[in-house]
Tab-separated table of C-alpha atoms in Angstrom:
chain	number	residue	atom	x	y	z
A	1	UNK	CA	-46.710	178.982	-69.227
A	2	UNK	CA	-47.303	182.431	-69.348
A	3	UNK	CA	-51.186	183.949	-69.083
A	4	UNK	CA	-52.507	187.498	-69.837
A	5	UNK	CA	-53.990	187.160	-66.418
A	6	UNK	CA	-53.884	185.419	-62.677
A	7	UNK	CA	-56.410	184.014	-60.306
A	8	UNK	CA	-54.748	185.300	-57.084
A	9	UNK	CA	-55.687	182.562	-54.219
A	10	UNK	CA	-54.198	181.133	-50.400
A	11	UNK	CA	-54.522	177.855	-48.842
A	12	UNK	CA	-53.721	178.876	-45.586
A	13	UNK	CA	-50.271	180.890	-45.697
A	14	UNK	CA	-49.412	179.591	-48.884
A	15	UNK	CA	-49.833	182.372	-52.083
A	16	UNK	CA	-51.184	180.444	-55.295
A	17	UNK	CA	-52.096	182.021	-58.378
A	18	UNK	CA	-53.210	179.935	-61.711
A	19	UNK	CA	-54.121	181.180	-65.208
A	20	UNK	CA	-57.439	183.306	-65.237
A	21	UNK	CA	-58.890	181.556	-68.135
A	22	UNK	CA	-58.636	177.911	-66.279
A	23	UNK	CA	-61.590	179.340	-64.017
A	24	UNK	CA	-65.320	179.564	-64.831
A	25	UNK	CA	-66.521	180.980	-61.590
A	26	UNK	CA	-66.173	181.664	-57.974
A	27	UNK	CA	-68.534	180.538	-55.178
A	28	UNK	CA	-68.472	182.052	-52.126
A	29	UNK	CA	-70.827	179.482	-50.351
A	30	UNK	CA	-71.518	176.150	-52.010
A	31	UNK	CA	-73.850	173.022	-50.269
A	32	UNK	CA	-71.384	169.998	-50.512
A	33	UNK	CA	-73.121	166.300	-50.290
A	34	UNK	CA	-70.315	163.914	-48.993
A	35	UNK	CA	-69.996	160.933	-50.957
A	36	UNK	CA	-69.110	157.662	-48.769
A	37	UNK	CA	-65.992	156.329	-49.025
A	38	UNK	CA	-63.576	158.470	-50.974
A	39	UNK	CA	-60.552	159.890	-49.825
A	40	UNK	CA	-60.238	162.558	-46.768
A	41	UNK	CA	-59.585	165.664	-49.302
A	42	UNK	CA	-62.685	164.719	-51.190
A	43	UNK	CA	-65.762	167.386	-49.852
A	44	UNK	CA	-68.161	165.745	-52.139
A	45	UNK	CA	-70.765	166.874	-55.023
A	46	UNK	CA	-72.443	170.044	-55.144
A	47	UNK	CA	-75.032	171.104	-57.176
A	48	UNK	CA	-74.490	174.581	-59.135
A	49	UNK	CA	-76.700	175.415	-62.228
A	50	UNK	CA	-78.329	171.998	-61.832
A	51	UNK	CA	-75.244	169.780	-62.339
A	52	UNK	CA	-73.217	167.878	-59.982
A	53	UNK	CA	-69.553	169.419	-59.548
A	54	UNK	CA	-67.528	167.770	-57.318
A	55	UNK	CA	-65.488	169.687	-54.640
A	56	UNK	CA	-62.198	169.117	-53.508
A	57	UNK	CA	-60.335	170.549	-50.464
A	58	UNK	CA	-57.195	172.072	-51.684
A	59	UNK	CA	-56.061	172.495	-48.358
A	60	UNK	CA	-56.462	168.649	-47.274
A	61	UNK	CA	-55.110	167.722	-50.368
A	62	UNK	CA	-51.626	169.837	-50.522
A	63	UNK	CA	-50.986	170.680	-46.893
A	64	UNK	CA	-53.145	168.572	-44.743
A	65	UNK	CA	-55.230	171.415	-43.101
A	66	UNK	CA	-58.890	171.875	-44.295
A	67	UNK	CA	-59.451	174.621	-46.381
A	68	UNK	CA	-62.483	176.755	-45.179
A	69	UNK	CA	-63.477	179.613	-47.996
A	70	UNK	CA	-64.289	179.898	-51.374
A	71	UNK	CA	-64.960	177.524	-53.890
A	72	UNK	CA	-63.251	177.385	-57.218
A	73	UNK	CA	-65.008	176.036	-60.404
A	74	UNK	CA	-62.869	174.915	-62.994
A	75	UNK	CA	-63.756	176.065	-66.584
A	76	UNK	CA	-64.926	172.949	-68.516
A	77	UNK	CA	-62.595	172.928	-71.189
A	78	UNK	CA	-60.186	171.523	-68.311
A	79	UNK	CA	-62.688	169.298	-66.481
A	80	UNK	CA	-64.984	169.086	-63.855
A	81	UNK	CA	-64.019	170.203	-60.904
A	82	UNK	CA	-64.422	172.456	-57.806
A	83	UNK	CA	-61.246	173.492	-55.320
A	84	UNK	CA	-61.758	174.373	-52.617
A	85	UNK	CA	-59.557	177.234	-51.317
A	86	UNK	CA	-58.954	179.597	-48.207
A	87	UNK	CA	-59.264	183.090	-49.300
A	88	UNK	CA	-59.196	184.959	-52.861
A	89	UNK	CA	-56.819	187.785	-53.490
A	90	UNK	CA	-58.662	188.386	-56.884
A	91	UNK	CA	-57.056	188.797	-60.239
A	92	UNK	CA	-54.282	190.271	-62.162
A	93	UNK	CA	-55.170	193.514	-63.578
A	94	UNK	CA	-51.980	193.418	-66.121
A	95	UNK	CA	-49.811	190.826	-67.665
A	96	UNK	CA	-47.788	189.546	-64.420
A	97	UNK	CA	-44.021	189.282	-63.746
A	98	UNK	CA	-43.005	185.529	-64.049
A	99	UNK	CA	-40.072	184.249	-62.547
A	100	UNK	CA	-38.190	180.730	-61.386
A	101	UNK	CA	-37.711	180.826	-58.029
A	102	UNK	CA	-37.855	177.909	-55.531
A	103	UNK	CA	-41.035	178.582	-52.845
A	104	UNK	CA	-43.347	176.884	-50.383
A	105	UNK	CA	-44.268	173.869	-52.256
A	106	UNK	CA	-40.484	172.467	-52.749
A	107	UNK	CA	-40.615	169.061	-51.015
A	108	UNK	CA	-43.955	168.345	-53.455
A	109	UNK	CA	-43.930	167.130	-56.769
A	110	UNK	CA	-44.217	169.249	-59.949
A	111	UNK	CA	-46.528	166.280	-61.232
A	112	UNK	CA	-49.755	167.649	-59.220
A	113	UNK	CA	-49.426	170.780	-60.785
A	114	UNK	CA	-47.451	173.693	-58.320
A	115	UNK	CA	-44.372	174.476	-60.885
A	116	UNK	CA	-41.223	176.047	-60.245
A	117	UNK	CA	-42.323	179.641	-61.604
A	118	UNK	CA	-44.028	182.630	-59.486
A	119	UNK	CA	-46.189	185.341	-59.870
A	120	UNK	CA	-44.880	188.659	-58.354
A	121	UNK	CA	-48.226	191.022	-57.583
A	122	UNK	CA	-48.579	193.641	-55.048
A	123	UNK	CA	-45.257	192.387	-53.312
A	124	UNK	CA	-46.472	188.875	-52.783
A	125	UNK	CA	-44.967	185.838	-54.326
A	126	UNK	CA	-47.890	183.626	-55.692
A	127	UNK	CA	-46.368	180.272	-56.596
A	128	UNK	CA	-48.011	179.311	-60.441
A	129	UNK	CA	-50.665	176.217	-60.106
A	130	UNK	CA	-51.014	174.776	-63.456
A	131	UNK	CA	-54.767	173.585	-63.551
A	132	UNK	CA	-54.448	171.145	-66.303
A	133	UNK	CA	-51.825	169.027	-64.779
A	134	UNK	CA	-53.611	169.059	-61.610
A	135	UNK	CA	-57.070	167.766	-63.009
A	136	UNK	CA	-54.943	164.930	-64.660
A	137	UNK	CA	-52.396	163.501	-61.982
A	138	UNK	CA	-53.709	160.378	-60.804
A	139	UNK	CA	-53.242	161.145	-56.956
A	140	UNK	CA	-56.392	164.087	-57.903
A	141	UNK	CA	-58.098	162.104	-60.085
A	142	UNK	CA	-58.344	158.613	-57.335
A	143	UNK	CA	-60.925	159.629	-54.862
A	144	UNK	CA	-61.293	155.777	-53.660
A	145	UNK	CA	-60.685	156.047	-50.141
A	146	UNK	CA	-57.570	154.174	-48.934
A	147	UNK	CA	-57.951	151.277	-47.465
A	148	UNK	CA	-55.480	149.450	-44.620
């Protein structure tokens, strides 16, 4: 659980952090292609260093609210993937505090990847994202759009 270092990161009001090494880059502005039915959280593919990452709104997806900033490029040992977040705080510049508290995400389930644990940095709470259980939870990984 613990990480030498934390991606610091908001989706609207909402502090997230997740382990450094889990990210391979940050884009700042990224062309997104949409890709016909697939679920409302889905952006679509982009193209970065000639290959096709798709990009998903982290804001649709947790809170419902479309997330408008920076793109986050998952480091391929994890998977393919872009998230799409609000704003980066930056990173960690020492080994952070950890602690379980109960924050913003309470109501949601650990299985998409928000645990119980926090980062304390700079006298903001950033609630721990865990990137590999994320990539793998089958509500991320079903981009079919839903049908009625």
């Amino acid at each position: 659980m613990k990480a030498d270092k934390y991606l610091l990161f908001r989706i609207g009001d909402i502090a997230l952090a997740t382990a450094s090494s889990g990210v391979m880059s940050i884009h700042e502005t990224v062309s997104v292609g949409p890709v016909p039915n697939t679920a409302h959280w889905f952006c679509g593919l982009a193209v970065i260093k000639g290959k096709l990452l798709p990009i998903t709104d982290m804001g649709k997806f947790l809170v419902g609210k479309e997330a408008c900033g920076h793109v986050l490029e998952v480091h391929p040992s994890l998977g393919i993937a872009g998230l799409r977040v609000d704003q980066v705080d930056g990173f960690t510049e020492t080994i952070a505090e950890i602690h379980d508290v109960d924050l913003a995400f309470k109501a949601l389930p650990e299985a998409i990847g928000l645990s119980r644990f926090a980062v304390s940095y700079s006298s903001v709470w950033y609630q721990v994202l865990e990137l590999p259980v994320l990539l793998n939870c089958g509500r991320f990984v079903d981009i079919a759009a839903e049908t009625t």
